PDB file of C-alpha atoms in Angstrom:
ATOM      1  CA  UNK A 213     -22.027 -26.453  10.531  1.00 47.00           C
ATOM      2  CA  UNK A 214     -20.007 -23.069  10.475  1.00 68.00           C
ATOM      3  CA  UNK A 215     -18.622 -22.536   6.590  1.00 81.00           C
ATOM      4  CA  UNK A 216     -15.131 -23.365   8.163  1.00 77.00           C
ATOM      5  CA  UNK A 217     -16.905 -26.997   8.353  1.00 76.00           C
ATOM      6  CA  UNK A 218     -17.982 -27.094   5.335  1.00 82.00           C
ATOM      7  CA  UNK A 219     -15.028 -26.716   3.890  1.00 75.00           C
ATOM      8  CA  UNK A 220     -12.934 -28.756   6.020  1.00 76.00           C
ATOM      9  CA  UNK A 221     -15.176 -31.733   5.363  1.00 76.00           C
ATOM     10  CA  UNK A 222     -14.795 -31.085   1.441  1.00 82.00           C
ATOM     11  CA  UNK A 223     -11.057 -31.197   1.509  1.00 79.00           C
ATOM     12  CA  UNK A 224     -10.900 -34.338   3.706  1.00 79.00           C
ATOM     13  CA  UNK A 225     -13.166 -36.245   1.066  1.00 81.00           C
ATOM     14  CA  UNK A 226     -11.387 -34.276  -1.876  1.00 84.00           C
ATOM     15  CA  UNK A 227      -7.463 -32.871  -0.748  1.00 77.00           C
ATOM     16  CA  UNK A 228      -7.129 -31.684  -4.106  1.00 86.00           C
ATOM     17  CA  UNK A 229      -9.640 -29.342  -4.054  1.00 86.00           C
ATOM     18  CA  UNK A 230      -8.608 -26.617  -4.806  1.00 86.00           C
ATOM     19  CA  UNK A 231     -10.812 -23.208  -4.310  1.00 90.00           C
ATOM     20  CA  UNK A 232     -11.487 -25.191  -1.219  1.00 92.00           C
ATOM     21  CA  UNK A 233      -8.526 -24.634   0.048  1.00 88.00           C
ATOM     22  CA  UNK A 234      -8.791 -21.452  -1.115  1.00 92.00           C
ATOM     23  CA  UNK A 235     -11.915 -20.748   0.687  1.00 90.00           C
ATOM     24  CA  UNK A 236     -10.333 -22.448   3.361  1.00 92.00           C
ATOM     25  CA  UNK A 237      -7.111 -19.629   4.140  1.00 90.00           C
ATOM     26  CA  UNK A 238      -9.658 -17.176   3.526  1.00 92.00           C
ATOM     27  CA  UNK A 239     -11.151 -18.508   6.832  1.00 91.00           C
ATOM     28  CA  UNK A 240      -8.023 -18.209   8.438  1.00 92.00           C
ATOM     29  CA  UNK A 241      -7.056 -21.959   7.781  1.00 91.00           C
ATOM     30  CA  UNK A 242      -8.584 -25.025   9.697  1.00 91.00           C
ATOM     31  CA  UNK A 243      -8.351 -28.470  10.638  1.00 91.00           C
ATOM     32  CA  UNK A 244      -8.533 -31.127   7.292  1.00 89.00           C
ATOM     33  CA  UNK A 245      -7.958 -34.714   8.428  1.00 87.00           C
ATOM     34  CA  UNK A 246      -7.036 -34.261  11.807  1.00 86.00           C
ATOM     35  CA  UNK A 247      -4.314 -32.049  10.693  1.00 87.00           C
ATOM     36  CA  UNK A 248      -4.494 -27.918  11.332  1.00 92.00           C
ATOM     37  CA  UNK A 249      -2.777 -25.628   8.363  1.00 87.00           C
ATOM     38  CA  UNK A 250      -2.338 -22.321   8.768  1.00 94.00           C
ATOM     39  CA  UNK A 251      -3.909 -19.559   5.841  1.00 94.00           C
ATOM     40  CA  UNK A 252      -0.045 -20.347   4.716  1.00 96.00           C
ATOM     41  CA  UNK A 253      -0.345 -23.680   4.309  1.00 95.00           C
ATOM     42  CA  UNK A 254      -3.743 -23.835   3.174  1.00 95.00           C
ATOM     43  CA  UNK A 255      -2.261 -21.249   0.151  1.00 96.00           C
ATOM     44  CA  UNK A 256       0.723 -23.330   0.197  1.00 96.00           C
ATOM     45  CA  UNK A 257      -1.718 -26.507  -0.871  1.00 92.00           C
ATOM     46  CA  UNK A 258      -3.720 -24.866  -3.580  1.00 95.00           C
ATOM     47  CA  UNK A 259      -0.709 -23.824  -5.806  1.00 96.00           C
ATOM     48  CA  UNK A 260       0.671 -27.234  -5.604  1.00 94.00           C
ATOM     49  CA  UNK A 261      -2.276 -28.240  -6.585  1.00 94.00           C
ATOM     50  CA  UNK A 262      -3.036 -25.416  -9.235  1.00 95.00           C
ATOM     51  CA  UNK A 263      -0.607 -23.575 -10.187  1.00 95.00           C
ATOM     52  CA  UNK A 264      -1.533 -21.060 -12.490  1.00 95.00           C
ATOM     53  CA  UNK A 265      -3.938 -19.610  -9.314  1.00 96.00           C
ATOM     54  CA  UNK A 266      -2.358 -15.848  -9.193  1.00 97.00           C
ATOM     55  CA  UNK A 267      -4.905 -14.984  -6.252  1.00 96.00           C
ATOM     56  CA  UNK A 268      -3.506 -18.014  -4.462  1.00 97.00           C
ATOM     57  CA  UNK A 269       0.321 -16.960  -4.986  1.00 97.00           C
ATOM     58  CA  UNK A 270      -0.216 -12.932  -4.129  1.00 98.00           C
ATOM     59  CA  UNK A 271      -2.220 -14.779  -0.901  1.00 97.00           C
ATOM     60  CA  UNK A 272       1.494 -16.830  -0.064  1.00 97.00           C
ATOM     61  CA  UNK A 273       3.364 -13.735  -0.445  1.00 97.00           C
ATOM     62  CA  UNK A 274       1.412 -11.736   1.464  1.00 97.00           C
ATOM     63  CA  UNK A 275       1.651 -14.386   4.239  1.00 97.00           C
ATOM     64  CA  UNK A 276       5.636 -14.435   3.927  1.00 97.00           C
ATOM     65  CA  UNK A 277       5.441 -17.228   0.898  1.00 97.00           C
ATOM     66  CA  UNK A 278       6.779 -20.806   1.729  1.00 96.00           C
ATOM     67  CA  UNK A 279       7.617 -23.796  -0.068  1.00 95.00           C
ATOM     68  CA  UNK A 280       6.175 -25.097  -2.937  1.00 94.00           C
ATOM     69  CA  UNK A 281       7.631 -28.750  -4.422  1.00 89.00           C
ATOM     70  CA  UNK A 282      10.397 -28.519  -2.593  1.00 92.00           C
ATOM     71  CA  UNK A 283      11.080 -24.941  -3.749  1.00 94.00           C
ATOM     72  CA  UNK A 284      11.087 -22.115  -0.962  1.00 97.00           C
ATOM     73  CA  UNK A 285       9.587 -18.836  -2.922  1.00 97.00           C
ATOM     74  CA  UNK A 286       9.771 -15.922  -0.989  1.00 97.00           C
ATOM     75  CA  UNK A 287       7.270 -12.890  -0.745  1.00 98.00           C
ATOM     76  CA  UNK A 288       8.684 -11.310  -3.795  1.00 98.00           C
ATOM     77  CA  UNK A 289       9.377 -14.437  -6.193  1.00 98.00           C
ATOM     78  CA  UNK A 290       4.846 -15.686  -5.233  1.00 98.00           C
ATOM     79  CA  UNK A 291       4.483 -11.942  -5.836  1.00 98.00           C
ATOM     80  CA  UNK A 292       6.690 -12.364  -9.419  1.00 98.00           C
ATOM     81  CA  UNK A 293       4.325 -15.831  -9.419  1.00 97.00           C
ATOM     82  CA  UNK A 294       1.198 -14.080  -9.155  1.00 98.00           C
ATOM     83  CA  UNK A 295       1.965 -11.279 -12.157  1.00 98.00           C
ATOM     84  CA  UNK A 296       2.931 -14.110 -14.470  1.00 97.00           C
ATOM     85  CA  UNK A 297       0.237 -15.787 -14.141  1.00 97.00           C
ATOM     86  CA  UNK A 298      -2.388 -12.703 -14.309  1.00 97.00           C
ATOM     87  CA  UNK A 299      -0.531  -9.423 -14.993  1.00 97.00           C
ATOM     88  CA  UNK A 300      -3.456  -7.522 -14.487  1.00 97.00           C
ATOM     89  CA  UNK A 301      -4.255  -7.490 -10.840  1.00 96.00           C
ATOM     90  CA  UNK A 302      -3.023  -4.522  -9.367  1.00 97.00           C
ATOM     91  CA  UNK A 303      -2.177  -5.764  -5.957  1.00 97.00           C
ATOM     92  CA  UNK A 304       0.756  -7.789  -6.453  1.00 98.00           C
ATOM     93  CA  UNK A 305       2.123  -5.162  -8.922  1.00 98.00           C
ATOM     94  CA  UNK A 306       2.094  -3.115  -6.230  1.00 97.00           C
ATOM     95  CA  UNK A 307       3.030  -5.593  -3.787  1.00 98.00           C
ATOM     96  CA  UNK A 308       6.193  -6.515  -5.767  1.00 98.00           C
ATOM     97  CA  UNK A 309       7.285  -2.227  -6.105  1.00 98.00           C
ATOM     98  CA  UNK A 310       6.974  -2.660  -2.218  1.00 97.00           C
ATOM     99  CA  UNK A 311       9.297  -5.318  -2.440  1.00 97.00           C
ATOM    100  CA  UNK A 312      12.038  -3.134  -4.645  1.00 97.00           C
ATOM    101  CA  UNK A 313      11.015  -4.689  -7.918  1.00 98.00           C
ATOM    102  CA  UNK A 314      11.417  -7.852  -9.631  1.00 97.00           C
ATOM    103  CA  UNK A 315      11.324 -10.329 -13.119  1.00 97.00           C
ATOM    104  CA  UNK A 316       8.008 -11.248 -14.743  1.00 97.00           C
ATOM    105  CA  UNK A 317       7.421 -13.027 -17.893  1.00 93.00           C
ATOM    106  CA  UNK A 318      11.158 -12.833 -18.439  1.00 94.00           C
ATOM    107  CA  UNK A 319      11.170  -9.077 -18.495  1.00 97.00           C
ATOM    108  CA  UNK A 320      13.157  -6.548 -15.598  1.00 98.00           C
ATOM    109  CA  UNK A 321      10.625  -4.056 -13.723  1.00 98.00           C
ATOM    110  CA  UNK A 322      11.937  -1.982 -11.131  1.00 98.00           C
ATOM    111  CA  UNK A 323      10.011  -0.551  -7.941  1.00 98.00           C
ATOM    112  CA  UNK A 324       8.717   2.262  -9.791  1.00 98.00           C
ATOM    113  CA  UNK A 325       8.001   0.824 -12.868  1.00 98.00           C
ATOM    114  CA  UNK A 326       5.822  -1.442 -10.350  1.00 98.00           C
ATOM    115  CA  UNK A 327       3.534   0.970  -8.922  1.00 98.00           C
ATOM    116  CA  UNK A 328       3.290   2.969 -12.699  1.00 98.00           C
ATOM    117  CA  UNK A 329       1.321  -0.656 -13.938  1.00 98.00           C
ATOM    118  CA  UNK A 330      -0.306  -0.591 -10.027  1.00 98.00           C
ATOM    119  CA  UNK A 331      -1.723   2.318 -10.776  1.00 98.00           C
ATOM    120  CA  UNK A 332      -2.282   1.700 -14.786  1.00 98.00           C
ATOM    121  CA  UNK A 333      -4.931  -0.644 -13.276  1.00 98.00           C
ATOM    122  CA  UNK A 334      -6.446   1.411 -10.235  1.00 97.00           C
ATOM    123  CA  UNK A 335      -5.740   4.693  -9.592  1.00 97.00           C
ATOM    124  CA  UNK A 336      -7.644   4.611  -6.631  1.00 96.00           C
ATOM    125  CA  UNK A 337      -5.226   3.714  -4.739  1.00 96.00           C
ATOM    126  CA  UNK A 338      -3.756   6.410  -2.654  1.00 97.00           C
ATOM    127  CA  UNK A 339      -1.037   4.546  -0.873  1.00 96.00           C
ATOM    128  CA  UNK A 340       0.204   3.940  -4.724  1.00 97.00           C
ATOM    129  CA  UNK A 341       0.296   7.386  -5.636  1.00 98.00           C
ATOM    130  CA  UNK A 342       2.181   7.890  -2.583  1.00 97.00           C
ATOM    131  CA  UNK A 343       4.877   5.318  -3.156  1.00 97.00           C
ATOM    132  CA  UNK A 344       5.153   7.330  -6.736  1.00 98.00           C
ATOM    133  CA  UNK A 345       5.104  10.156  -5.447  1.00 97.00           C
ATOM    134  CA  UNK A 346       8.457   9.195  -3.050  1.00 96.00           C
ATOM    135  CA  UNK A 347      10.043   7.439  -5.993  1.00 96.00           C
ATOM    136  CA  UNK A 348      10.500  11.211  -7.699  1.00 96.00           C
ATOM    137  CA  UNK A 349       6.122  10.542 -10.104  1.00 97.00           C
ATOM    138  CA  UNK A 350       6.284   8.969 -13.391  1.00 98.00           C
ATOM    139  CA  UNK A 351       4.088   7.777 -16.157  1.00 98.00           C
ATOM    140  CA  UNK A 352       0.283   6.658 -16.056  1.00 98.00           C
ATOM    141  CA  UNK A 353      -1.476   5.439 -18.620  1.00 96.00           C
ATOM    142  CA  UNK A 354       0.220   7.254 -20.994  1.00 96.00           C
ATOM    143  CA  UNK A 355       0.187  10.552 -18.570  1.00 97.00           C
ATOM    144  CA  UNK A 356       3.084  12.189 -16.545  1.00 98.00           C
ATOM    145  CA  UNK A 357       3.067  12.718 -12.649  1.00 98.00           C
ATOM    146  CA  UNK A 358       5.727  14.946 -11.437  1.00 97.00           C
ATOM    147  CA  UNK A 359       6.040  14.059  -7.353  1.00 96.00           C
ATOM    148  CA  UNK A 360       3.702  16.979  -6.584  1.00 97.00           C
ATOM    149  CA  UNK A 361       0.957  15.886  -8.928  1.00 97.00           C
ATOM    150  CA  UNK A 362       1.428  12.523  -7.392  1.00 98.00           C
ATOM    151  CA  UNK A 363       0.317  13.747  -3.921  1.00 98.00           C
ATOM    152  CA  UNK A 364      -2.523  15.689  -5.196  1.00 98.00           C
ATOM    153  CA  UNK A 365      -3.835  12.675  -6.942  1.00 97.00           C
ATOM    154  CA  UNK A 366      -3.620  10.471  -3.414  1.00 98.00           C
ATOM    155  CA  UNK A 367      -4.557  13.074  -1.340  1.00 97.00           C
ATOM    156  CA  UNK A 368      -8.014  13.145  -3.419  1.00 96.00           C
ATOM    157  CA  UNK A 369      -8.790   9.475  -3.182  1.00 95.00           C
ATOM    158  CA  UNK A 370     -11.413   8.571  -0.596  1.00 90.00           C
ATOM    159  CA  UNK A 371      -9.220   7.926   2.692  1.00 88.00           C
ATOM    160  CA  UNK A 372      -5.946   9.078   0.787  1.00 90.00           C
ATOM    161  CA  UNK A 373      -5.937  11.695   4.259  1.00 92.00           C
ATOM    162  CA  UNK A 374      -2.487  10.919   5.122  1.00 95.00           C
ATOM    163  CA  UNK A 375      -0.044  13.414   7.500  1.00 97.00           C
ATOM    164  CA  UNK A 376       3.298  12.533   5.773  1.00 96.00           C
ATOM    165  CA  UNK A 377       1.504  13.775   2.448  1.00 97.00           C
ATOM    166  CA  UNK A 378      -0.258  16.555   3.431  1.00 98.00           C
ATOM    167  CA  UNK A 379       2.895  18.015   4.778  1.00 97.00           C
ATOM    168  CA  UNK A 380       4.668  16.700   1.548  1.00 96.00           C
ATOM    169  CA  UNK A 381       2.755  18.390  -0.314  1.00 97.00           C
ATOM    170  CA  UNK A 382       3.445  22.061   1.837  1.00 96.00           C
ATOM    171  CA  UNK A 383       6.596  21.210   1.513  1.00 94.00           C
ATOM    172  CA  UNK A 384       6.104  21.402  -2.740  1.00 94.00           C
ATOM    173  CA  UNK A 385       4.341  25.160  -1.662  1.00 94.00           C
ATOM    174  CA  UNK A 386       0.409  23.547  -1.731  1.00 96.00           C
ATOM    175  CA  UNK A 387      -2.120  23.037  -4.893  1.00 97.00           C
ATOM    176  CA  UNK A 388      -5.284  22.192  -5.768  1.00 97.00           C
ATOM    177  CA  UNK A 389      -6.817  19.083  -3.812  1.00 96.00           C
ATOM    178  CA  UNK A 390     -10.175  18.115  -5.193  1.00 93.00           C
ATOM    179  CA  UNK A 391     -11.282  21.042  -6.771  1.00 94.00           C
ATOM    180  CA  UNK A 392      -9.931  23.449  -3.405  1.00 96.00           C
ATOM    181  CA  UNK A 393      -7.063  25.201  -3.514  1.00 97.00           C
ATOM    182  CA  UNK A 394      -4.480  24.560  -0.561  1.00 97.00           C
ATOM    183  CA  UNK A 395      -1.788  27.061   0.388  1.00 97.00           C
ATOM    184  CA  UNK A 396       1.339  25.699   2.568  1.00 97.00           C
ATOM    185  CA  UNK A 397       0.254  26.291   5.219  1.00 97.00           C
ATOM    186  CA  UNK A 398      -3.351  25.092   4.934  1.00 97.00           C
ATOM    187  CA  UNK A 399      -1.684  22.078   3.860  1.00 97.00           C
ATOM    188  CA  UNK A 400      -0.095  21.924   7.292  1.00 97.00           C
ATOM    189  CA  UNK A 401      -2.737  22.661   9.310  1.00 97.00           C
ATOM    190  CA  UNK A 402      -4.531  19.879   7.406  1.00 97.00           C
ATOM    191  CA  UNK A 403      -1.589  17.408   8.102  1.00 97.00           C
ATOM    192  CA  UNK A 404      -1.665  18.272  11.790  1.00 97.00           C
ATOM    193  CA  UNK A 405      -5.586  17.875  11.810  1.00 97.00           C
ATOM    194  CA  UNK A 406      -5.168  13.829  10.979  1.00 97.00           C
ATOM    195  CA  UNK A 407      -1.904  13.823  13.392  1.00 97.00           C
ATOM    196  CA  UNK A 408      -1.985  16.540  15.708  1.00 96.00           C
ATOM    197  CA  UNK A 409       1.681  15.701  16.736  1.00 95.00           C
ATOM    198  CA  UNK A 410       3.365  15.310  13.797  1.00 96.00           C
ATOM    199  CA  UNK A 411       6.857  16.606  14.226  1.00 96.00           C
ATOM    200  CA  UNK A 412       7.808  17.320  10.780  1.00 96.00           C
ATOM    201  CA  UNK A 413       5.058  19.396  10.446  1.00 97.00           C
ATOM    202  CA  UNK A 414       5.403  21.309  13.858  1.00 97.00           C
ATOM    203  CA  UNK A 415       9.083  21.940  12.431  1.00 96.00           C
ATOM    204  CA  UNK A 416       7.444  23.622   9.007  1.00 96.00           C
ATOM    205  CA  UNK A 417       5.540  25.959  10.778  1.00 97.00           C
ATOM    206  CA  UNK A 418       8.847  27.024  12.775  1.00 96.00           C
ATOM    207  CA  UNK A 419      11.022  26.606   9.891  1.00 95.00           C
ATOM    208  CA  UNK A 420       8.890  28.864   7.635  1.00 94.00           C
ATOM    209  CA  UNK A 421       7.086  31.200  10.605  1.00 94.00           C
ATOM    210  CA  UNK A 422       7.761  34.580   9.090  1.00 94.00           C
ATOM    211  CA  UNK A 423       6.269  33.607   5.142  1.00 94.00           C
ATOM    212  CA  UNK A 424       3.656  31.744   6.871  1.00 95.00           C
ATOM    213  CA  UNK A 425       2.448  34.542   8.784  1.00 93.00           C
ATOM    214  CA  UNK A 426       3.953  34.086  12.400  1.00 92.00           C
ATOM    215  CA  UNK A 427       4.569  37.327  14.696  1.00 93.00           C
ATOM    216  CA  UNK A 428       3.963  37.014  18.308  1.00 94.00           C
ATOM    217  CA  UNK A 429       2.100  33.849  17.848  1.00 96.00           C
ATOM    218  CA  UNK A 430       0.328  31.630  14.912  1.00 96.00           C
ATOM    219  CA  UNK A 431      -2.546  30.567  14.416  1.00 96.00           C
ATOM    220  CA  UNK A 432      -2.810  26.350  13.989  1.00 96.00           C
ATOM    221  CA  UNK A 433      -6.224  24.759  12.912  1.00 96.00           C
ATOM    222  CA  UNK A 434      -7.677  27.524  15.330  1.00 95.00           C
ATOM    223  CA  UNK A 435      -4.922  27.412  18.400  1.00 96.00           C
ATOM    224  CA  UNK A 436      -2.678  30.211  18.568  1.00 96.00           C
ATOM    225  CA  UNK A 437       0.824  28.734  19.069  1.00 97.00           C
ATOM    226  CA  UNK A 438       4.028  30.865  20.012  1.00 97.00           C
ATOM    227  CA  UNK A 439       7.344  29.708  17.703  1.00 96.00           C
ATOM    228  CA  UNK A 440       8.949  28.203  20.723  1.00 95.00           C
ATOM    229  CA  UNK A 441       6.046  25.940  21.225  1.00 96.00           C
ATOM    230  CA  UNK A 442       6.290  25.151  17.919  1.00 96.00           C
ATOM    231  CA  UNK A 443      10.176  23.649  18.070  1.00 96.00           C
ATOM    232  CA  UNK A 444       8.862  21.983  21.198  1.00 95.00           C
ATOM    233  CA  UNK A 445       6.643  20.115  19.409  1.00 96.00           C
ATOM    234  CA  UNK A 446       8.937  19.494  16.192  1.00 95.00           C
ATOM    235  CA  UNK A 447      10.964  17.987  19.054  1.00 87.00           C
ATOM    236  CA  UNK A 448       8.761  15.524  20.106  1.00 64.00           C
TER     237      UNK A 448
END
C-alpha cells in the first residue's frame, strides 16, 4: 500500500480526520469513498473540519481559494484567515503582501508592512528582501533598510542571485555583498552572468559607456563588445 492509499483508506473510514486530509493534499489529492478530491478540495475539507488549521488556510490560498461552509474565500482572505490563527508564519505574510496587503485580527496591513513582518520572521527570504526593496525599503526587526540595503540583503542569501536585483544594485552604484565589494560594472556583469540576454543590463552598459570604461570596445565578463552591439542586445 502506498502512502496515498493509506490516507484514502483512513478518510474512507473517518472523513473528519483533519490531518489525513492535509496529508492527502500533500500527495496531490486522491480518491475517497469513490470520489476524487483535488488538492484544493482536500484543503477545503480540512479547514471545514478544523478552522484553526493555519497551514490549511495558507495552502488553500495558494491553490486559489475556495468555498468553505457556503462562503467563498479568495486567496487573500485565506491568507488573512491563516494569519488570524497563527501570525508567526512568514509564508502567509509574504503571500498577503503579494496580494496587496489586507486585514489581520482587525488591523490593516499594507503590502510593505506584510513584507516587513515576513522578513522579521524569516530574514533568509531573498525574494522577501527584493520585494521590500521594490517598495523603497522598510523596517525589519527595528532596523531601517533602504532600497540598496534590501538588495544587498537579498543577494547575500543562499539562492539569492537574480539578474534584476544585480541590475538594480548596479543602478544604485554598487555595494558590498557577502564581504565582497561590487562596483557598478561588477553588478552589471553579475546580472549578465545569470542572464546573458538581460536587455536592461545591456542598456545600462550602453547608457553608461564612458563611466564604465568603454572606448572602442568594453569587456563584459571577459568578452569585448562595441557600443553598437550593446545597444542591439538592449533591444532584444
